[in-house]
Amino acid sequence: MIELRDVHKAFGSNHVLRGLNLTVTSGESMVVIGGSGSGKSVLLKNILGLIQPDQGKILIDGQDVTQLPRDAFLARFGMLFQGGALFDSLPVWQNVAFRLLRGSLKRTWDEAREIAIEKLRRVGLGPDVADRFPAELSGGMQKRVSLARAIAAGPEIIFFDEPTTGLDPIMAGVINDLIREIVTEMGATAITITHDMTSVRAIADRVAMLHNGKMRWVGPIAELDTCGDPYVTQFVSGSPDGPIETLR
Amino acid sequence: MIRALASVGAGVLALLAVVGRFAIFTGQTISHLFRPPFYPREFGVALMQIGYFSLPVVGLTALFTGGALALQIYAGGARFSAEAVVPQIVAIGMVRELGPVLVGLMIAARVTSSIAAEIATMKVTEQIDALVTLSTHPMKYLTLPRVLAATLVMPVLVGVGDVIGIFGGFLVGTERLGFNAATYLKNTADFLEPLDVISSLSKGAVFGFIAALMGCYFGMNSARGAMGVGRATKGSVVAAAVLILAANFLLTEAFFSA
Ligand SMILES: Nc1ncnc2c1ncn2[C@@H]1O[C@H](COP(=O)(O)OP(=O)(O)OP(=O)(O)O)[C@@H](O)[C@H]1O
Ligand SMILES: [Mg+2]
């Protein structure tokens, strides 16, 4: 279980998170929506400890993340970065198998390669991609390699930052199914950030909307269309008219 | 008046803060030397990149400098009929000063800049964050292998530079200035002391440490965006070059001032 209590984070005068509360229970698929620049990526980085919150607490299974041993903590996580963040000095398969080639989860070279190719297959990439370098792939392919890397070591908790952005509709569908599978089959806890309403409906058990540094609304996916919150309604319908300001 | 004092104070504080951050970074790097896991593959790649692939640059720099040095010493020595000292002065000049300093500066240009640009790019494209989430410590995986490799391989590069520099002087001396080859070599060998060589190689190790550390430090602390990468690269080369020259003065003082 992941709990955020009154988390604040500012970059200089830019107050991104302003007292954010969120609880994600184990085995649940939470989708976070919210305007561009509202702090969704910052939220995930706070949980992972890549950014330290200015104020507030983050708990994993009831324990403060700052108290947990770092290595054991991170070994439970997988993260898909919004920009992919593939290591461009390594071929694709070594990116995917990065965790399996070193550290506590180390496997043999051949085993790691086999697992990497299997994970690539799950994100719709053939074995011919394995020996190429990230810079030789298209943006959407890089995204999928990055997704394969996030799930390669079978993490308990997975964060997906915009997994389907830049993919064609069919591939987006494949990735949505994959994320759903990972949650239901492997029992993983997932937090997904997306702007794609089809993805939201395909992936989410519950949805949280981030606005003005706080969770504006949190509820089950079934209530997304009927919650009556004008912010949520405007966001879901994509209408320029409503309480969310659009500068033009 | 108070404002002037305040700005001086702020400047001093900023300087101290930078020195402090350097010191912490250095301490962290060294501390990883004693804590597993280690990444031998990264270390091997760094050895190749910093050592092997720098050989052409080092060789050419040393060759031309040794040759020019021989010409200058001959011309200068001729003013008081001391042309014969060419082998001795070339040897001592190359080994004590020019070898380590020139190789150090070439490494600052070639290696520091590329380390800084690579790590800064990794930083701005979130690859450093990705490393952390994959349970890999960036200092251990990126900084330590490079700093260690540079520290170990630079004495070798400096040694090669010294030898090629002396050879450059030898070529000019025997081909252009009419020295006898055997005498030239004998004079060189007789004149050099063990301390000359030890100081040369020690300087190499220190300069290698500085060059790689500055690349890593500026890369890791890069600001966001392409401009951040550019600034990190520039800063790393300037800092490495200045620190290498300063360290050279201090080491020369320590080795030879007695
Ligand atoms: N490292 C950083 N330094 C300074 N400001 C930052 C940093 N990271 C994020 N920000 C700022 O925090 C705010 C939120 O950024 P974040 O990346 O979380 O947005 P987001 O909700 O993920 O948006 P998008 O949907 O466009 O990805 C932005 O205003 C951004 O400029
Ligand atoms: Mg984002």
Coordinates of C-alpha atoms in Angstrom, one line a residue, chain B residues 20-226:
Chain B
G20 CA 32.5 21.9 0.1
R21 CA 30.5 20.2 -2.7
F22 CA 33.7 19.2 -4.5
A23 CA 35.0 17.7 -1.3
I24 CA 31.8 15.8 -0.6
F25 CA 31.7 14.5 -4.2
T26 CA 35.4 13.4 -4.0
G27 CA 34.8 11.7 -0.6
Q28 CA 31.7 9.9 -2.0
T29 CA 33.6 8.7 -5.1
I30 CA 36.5 7.4 -3.0
S31 CA 34.1 5.7 -0.5
H32 CA 32.6 3.6 -3.3
L33 CA 36.0 2.2 -3.9
F34 CA 35.6 0.1 -0.8
R35 CA 31.9 -0.9 -1.0
P36 CA 30.6 -3.5 -3.4
P37 CA 29.0 -4.1 -5.9
F38 CA 31.7 -3.2 -8.4
Y39 CA 31.2 -2.8 -12.1
P40 CA 34.3 -4.3 -13.8
R41 CA 32.8 -4.0 -17.3
E42 CA 32.3 -0.3 -16.9
F43 CA 35.9 0.0 -15.6
G44 CA 37.2 -1.9 -18.6
V45 CA 35.3 0.4 -21.0
A46 CA 36.6 3.5 -19.2
L47 CA 40.2 2.1 -19.4
M48 CA 39.9 1.7 -23.2
Q49 CA 38.2 5.1 -23.7
I50 CA 40.5 7.1 -21.5
G51 CA 43.8 5.2 -22.0
Y52 CA 44.0 3.4 -25.2
F53 CA 42.1 5.8 -27.4
S54 CA 44.1 8.7 -26.1
L55 CA 47.4 7.3 -27.2
P56 CA 47.4 9.0 -30.7
V57 CA 46.7 12.4 -29.3
V58 CA 49.3 12.0 -26.5
G59 CA 51.9 10.7 -28.9
L60 CA 51.5 13.5 -31.5
T61 CA 51.4 16.2 -28.8
A62 CA 54.6 14.8 -27.2
L63 CA 56.4 14.3 -30.5
F64 CA 56.0 17.8 -31.7
T65 CA 56.7 19.4 -28.4
G66 CA 59.9 17.4 -27.9
G67 CA 61.1 18.4 -31.4
A68 CA 60.3 22.1 -30.8
L69 CA 61.9 22.0 -27.4
A70 CA 65.2 20.6 -29.0
L71 CA 65.2 23.4 -31.6
Q72 CA 64.6 26.1 -28.9
I73 CA 67.2 24.8 -26.5
Y74 CA 69.8 24.5 -29.4
A75 CA 69.1 28.1 -30.5
G76 CA 69.1 29.5 -26.9
G77 CA 72.1 27.4 -25.9
A78 CA 74.0 28.6 -29.0
R79 CA 74.0 32.2 -27.5
F80 CA 76.5 31.1 -24.9
S81 CA 78.0 28.1 -26.7
A82 CA 76.0 25.5 -24.7
E83 CA 74.4 23.7 -27.6
A84 CA 75.5 20.4 -26.2
V85 CA 73.0 20.5 -23.4
V86 CA 70.1 19.7 -25.7
P87 CA 69.6 16.0 -24.7
Q88 CA 69.7 16.8 -21.0
I89 CA 67.4 19.8 -21.1
V90 CA 64.9 18.0 -23.4
A91 CA 64.9 15.1 -21.1
I92 CA 64.4 17.0 -17.9
G93 CA 61.9 19.4 -19.5
M94 CA 59.8 16.7 -20.9
V95 CA 59.8 14.4 -18.0
R96 CA 59.5 16.9 -15.2
E97 CA 57.1 19.4 -16.7
L98 CA 55.9 19.2 -20.3
G99 CA 55.1 15.5 -20.4
P100 CA 52.7 15.5 -17.5
V101 CA 51.2 18.9 -18.0
L102 CA 50.6 18.6 -21.8
V103 CA 49.2 15.1 -21.4
G104 CA 47.1 16.3 -18.5
L105 CA 45.7 19.2 -20.6
M106 CA 45.1 17.0 -23.6
I107 CA 43.2 14.6 -21.4
A108 CA 41.2 17.5 -19.9
A109 CA 40.2 18.4 -23.5
R110 CA 39.5 14.9 -24.7
V111 CA 38.3 13.0 -21.7
T112 CA 36.9 15.5 -19.3
S113 CA 34.7 17.1 -21.9
S114 CA 33.4 13.8 -23.2
I115 CA 32.7 12.5 -19.7
A116 CA 30.9 15.7 -18.7
A117 CA 28.8 15.8 -21.9
E118 CA 27.9 12.1 -21.6
I119 CA 26.9 12.2 -18.0
A120 CA 25.1 15.6 -18.3
T121 CA 23.1 14.2 -21.2
M122 CA 22.2 11.2 -19.1
K123 CA 21.1 13.6 -16.4
V124 CA 18.9 15.7 -18.5
T125 CA 17.3 12.7 -20.3
E126 CA 16.5 11.1 -16.9
Q127 CA 18.9 8.3 -17.4
I128 CA 20.5 9.0 -14.1
D129 CA 17.1 8.7 -12.4
A130 CA 16.4 5.5 -14.3
L131 CA 19.7 4.1 -13.0
V132 CA 18.6 4.8 -9.5
T133 CA 15.2 3.1 -9.9
L134 CA 17.1 0.1 -11.3
S135 CA 18.9 -0.1 -8.0
T136 CA 22.2 1.1 -9.4
H137 CA 24.1 3.9 -7.7
P138 CA 25.2 6.4 -10.3
M139 CA 28.4 7.3 -8.4
K140 CA 29.4 3.6 -8.3
Y141 CA 28.3 2.9 -11.9
L142 CA 29.4 6.1 -13.7
T143 CA 31.8 8.1 -11.6
L144 CA 34.0 5.5 -9.8
P145 CA 35.0 3.5 -12.9
R146 CA 36.0 6.6 -14.8
V147 CA 37.9 8.2 -12.0
L148 CA 39.7 5.0 -11.1
A149 CA 40.5 4.2 -14.7
A150 CA 41.9 7.7 -15.4
T151 CA 44.0 7.7 -12.2
L152 CA 45.5 4.3 -13.1
V153 CA 46.0 4.9 -16.8
M154 CA 47.3 8.4 -16.8
P155 CA 50.8 7.5 -15.4
V156 CA 51.1 5.1 -18.4
L157 CA 50.0 7.8 -20.8
V158 CA 52.4 10.3 -19.2
G159 CA 55.2 7.7 -19.4
V160 CA 54.4 7.2 -23.1
G161 CA 54.3 10.9 -23.6
D162 CA 57.7 11.4 -21.9
V163 CA 59.3 8.7 -24.0
I164 CA 57.9 10.0 -27.3
G165 CA 58.7 13.6 -26.3
I166 CA 62.3 12.6 -25.7
F167 CA 62.2 10.7 -29.0
G168 CA 61.0 13.9 -30.8
G169 CA 64.0 15.8 -29.4
F170 CA 66.2 12.9 -30.4
L171 CA 64.9 13.0 -34.0
V172 CA 65.4 16.7 -34.3
G173 CA 68.8 16.5 -32.5
T174 CA 70.2 13.8 -34.7
E175 CA 68.6 14.7 -38.1
R176 CA 68.7 18.4 -37.9
L177 CA 71.2 19.5 -35.3
G178 CA 74.0 17.0 -36.0
F179 CA 74.0 15.2 -32.7
N180 CA 75.5 11.7 -32.6
A181 CA 72.6 9.2 -31.9
A182 CA 74.5 7.1 -29.3
T183 CA 75.8 10.1 -27.4
Y184 CA 72.4 11.7 -27.4
L185 CA 70.8 8.6 -25.8
K186 CA 73.6 8.2 -23.4
N187 CA 73.4 11.8 -22.2
T188 CA 69.7 11.5 -21.8
A189 CA 69.9 8.3 -19.8
D190 CA 72.7 9.4 -17.6
F191 CA 71.1 12.7 -16.8
L192 CA 67.6 11.6 -15.7
E193 CA 67.2 10.7 -12.0
P194 CA 64.7 8.3 -10.6
L195 CA 62.9 11.2 -8.8
D196 CA 62.3 12.8 -12.2
V197 CA 60.4 9.8 -13.4
I198 CA 58.6 9.2 -10.1
S199 CA 57.4 12.8 -10.1
S200 CA 56.3 12.6 -13.7
L201 CA 54.2 9.5 -13.2
S202 CA 52.8 10.8 -9.9
K203 CA 51.7 14.0 -11.5
G204 CA 50.0 11.8 -14.2
A205 CA 48.0 10.0 -11.6
V206 CA 46.9 13.2 -9.9
F207 CA 46.0 14.9 -13.2
G208 CA 44.0 11.9 -14.3
F209 CA 42.1 11.9 -11.0
I210 CA 41.3 15.6 -11.4
A211 CA 40.3 15.3 -15.1
A212 CA 37.9 12.4 -14.7
L213 CA 36.5 13.8 -11.4
M214 CA 35.7 17.2 -12.9
G215 CA 34.0 15.6 -15.9
C216 CA 31.8 13.5 -13.5
Y217 CA 31.1 16.4 -11.1
F218 CA 30.0 18.9 -13.7
G219 CA 28.0 16.2 -15.6
M220 CA 26.2 15.1 -12.5
N221 CA 25.4 18.7 -11.5
S222 CA 24.2 19.7 -15.0
A223 CA 21.2 22.0 -15.3
R224 CA 18.3 20.9 -17.5
G225 CA 18.3 21.1 -21.3
A226 CA 20.8 21.4 -24.0

